[in-house]
CSV table of C-alpha atoms in Angstrom, one decimal:
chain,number,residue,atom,x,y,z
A,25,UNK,CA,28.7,-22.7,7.2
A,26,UNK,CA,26.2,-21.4,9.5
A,27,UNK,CA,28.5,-18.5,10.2
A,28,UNK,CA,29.0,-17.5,7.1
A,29,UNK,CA,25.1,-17.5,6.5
A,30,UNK,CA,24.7,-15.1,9.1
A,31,UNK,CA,27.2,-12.9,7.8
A,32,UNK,CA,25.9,-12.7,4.5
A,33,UNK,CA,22.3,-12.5,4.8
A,34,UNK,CA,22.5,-9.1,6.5
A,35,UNK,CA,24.3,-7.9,3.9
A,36,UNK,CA,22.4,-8.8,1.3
A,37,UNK,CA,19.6,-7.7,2.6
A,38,UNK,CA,21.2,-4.3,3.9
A,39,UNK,CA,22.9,-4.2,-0.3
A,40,UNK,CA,19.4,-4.3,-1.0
A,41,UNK,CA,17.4,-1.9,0.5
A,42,UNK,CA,20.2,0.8,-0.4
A,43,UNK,CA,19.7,-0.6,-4.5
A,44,UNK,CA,16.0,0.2,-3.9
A,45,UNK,CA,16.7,3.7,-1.9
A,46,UNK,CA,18.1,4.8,-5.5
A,47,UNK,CA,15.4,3.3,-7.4
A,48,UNK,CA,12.9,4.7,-5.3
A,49,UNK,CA,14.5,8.3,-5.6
A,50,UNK,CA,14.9,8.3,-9.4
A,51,UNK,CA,11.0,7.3,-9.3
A,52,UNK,CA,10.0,10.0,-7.6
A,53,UNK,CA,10.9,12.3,-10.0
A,54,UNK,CA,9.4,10.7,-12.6
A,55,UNK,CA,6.5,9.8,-11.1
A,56,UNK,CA,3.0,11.8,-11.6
A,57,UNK,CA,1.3,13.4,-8.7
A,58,UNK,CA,-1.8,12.5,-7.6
A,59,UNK,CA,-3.1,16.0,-7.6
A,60,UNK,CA,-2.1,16.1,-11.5
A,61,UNK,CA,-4.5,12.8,-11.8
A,62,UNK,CA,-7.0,14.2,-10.2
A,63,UNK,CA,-7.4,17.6,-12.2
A,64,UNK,CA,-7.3,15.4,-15.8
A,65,UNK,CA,-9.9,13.3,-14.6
A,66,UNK,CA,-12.1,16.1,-13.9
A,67,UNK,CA,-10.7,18.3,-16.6
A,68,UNK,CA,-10.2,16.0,-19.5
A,69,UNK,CA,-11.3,16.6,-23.0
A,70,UNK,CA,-12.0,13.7,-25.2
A,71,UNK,CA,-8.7,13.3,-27.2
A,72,UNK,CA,-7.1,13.3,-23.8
A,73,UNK,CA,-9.2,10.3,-22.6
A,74,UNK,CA,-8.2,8.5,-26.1
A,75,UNK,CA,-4.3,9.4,-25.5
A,76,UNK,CA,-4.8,8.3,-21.7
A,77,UNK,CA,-6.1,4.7,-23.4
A,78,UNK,CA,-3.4,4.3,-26.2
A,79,UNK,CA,-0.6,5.9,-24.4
A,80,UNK,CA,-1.0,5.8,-20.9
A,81,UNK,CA,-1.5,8.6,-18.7
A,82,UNK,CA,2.1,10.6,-19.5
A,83,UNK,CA,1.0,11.6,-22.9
A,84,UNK,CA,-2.3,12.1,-21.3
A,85,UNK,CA,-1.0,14.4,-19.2
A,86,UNK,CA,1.1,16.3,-21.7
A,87,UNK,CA,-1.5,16.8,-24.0
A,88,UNK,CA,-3.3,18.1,-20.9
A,89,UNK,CA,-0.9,21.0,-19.6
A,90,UNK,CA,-0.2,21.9,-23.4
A,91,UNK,CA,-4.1,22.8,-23.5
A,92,UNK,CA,-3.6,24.6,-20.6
A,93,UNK,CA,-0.9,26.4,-21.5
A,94,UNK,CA,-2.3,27.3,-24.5
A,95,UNK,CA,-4.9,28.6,-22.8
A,96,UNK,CA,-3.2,30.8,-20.4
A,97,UNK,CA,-1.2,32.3,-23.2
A,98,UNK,CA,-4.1,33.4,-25.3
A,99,UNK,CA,-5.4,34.8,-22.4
A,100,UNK,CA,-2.2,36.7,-21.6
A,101,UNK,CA,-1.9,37.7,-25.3
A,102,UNK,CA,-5.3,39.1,-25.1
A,103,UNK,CA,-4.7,41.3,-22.1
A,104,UNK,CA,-1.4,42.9,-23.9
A,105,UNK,CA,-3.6,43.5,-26.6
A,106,UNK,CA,-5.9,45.7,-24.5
A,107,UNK,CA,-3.4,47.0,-23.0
């Protein structure tokens, strides 16, 4: 009994950590960077804040690059107007 013990422990542990390898990498992707976090919170408009509060901070965050966007392509649209 002992032996099998010994035998299987290790390899449930070792089944383990390679489960949660995979995990981990299919988090990373999805996960927001800190940097990102950092600019809302000194960036954010009000309806950001309220989606940050009802919808966490991924519709927060979309809501925040789409006003950014925006507002790099109305300033590119402006320049090839001058232009």
């Amino acid at each position: 009994m002992t032996v099998w013990f010994v035998i299987l422990v290790p390899l449930v542990i070792m089944f383990f950590a390679l489960f949660m390898e995979r995990v981990e990498t299919r988090l990373k992707h999805v996960a927001v960077q800190e940097n990102e976090v950092e600019e809302f919170l000194e960036q954010a408009q009000p309806n950001e804040v309220r989606a940050l509060y009802g919808h966490g901070i991924g519709r927060a965050l979309e809501l925040f690059r789409l006003r950014r966007l925006g507002g790099k392509a109305a300033r590119l649209r402006a320049r090839r107007a001058r232009s």
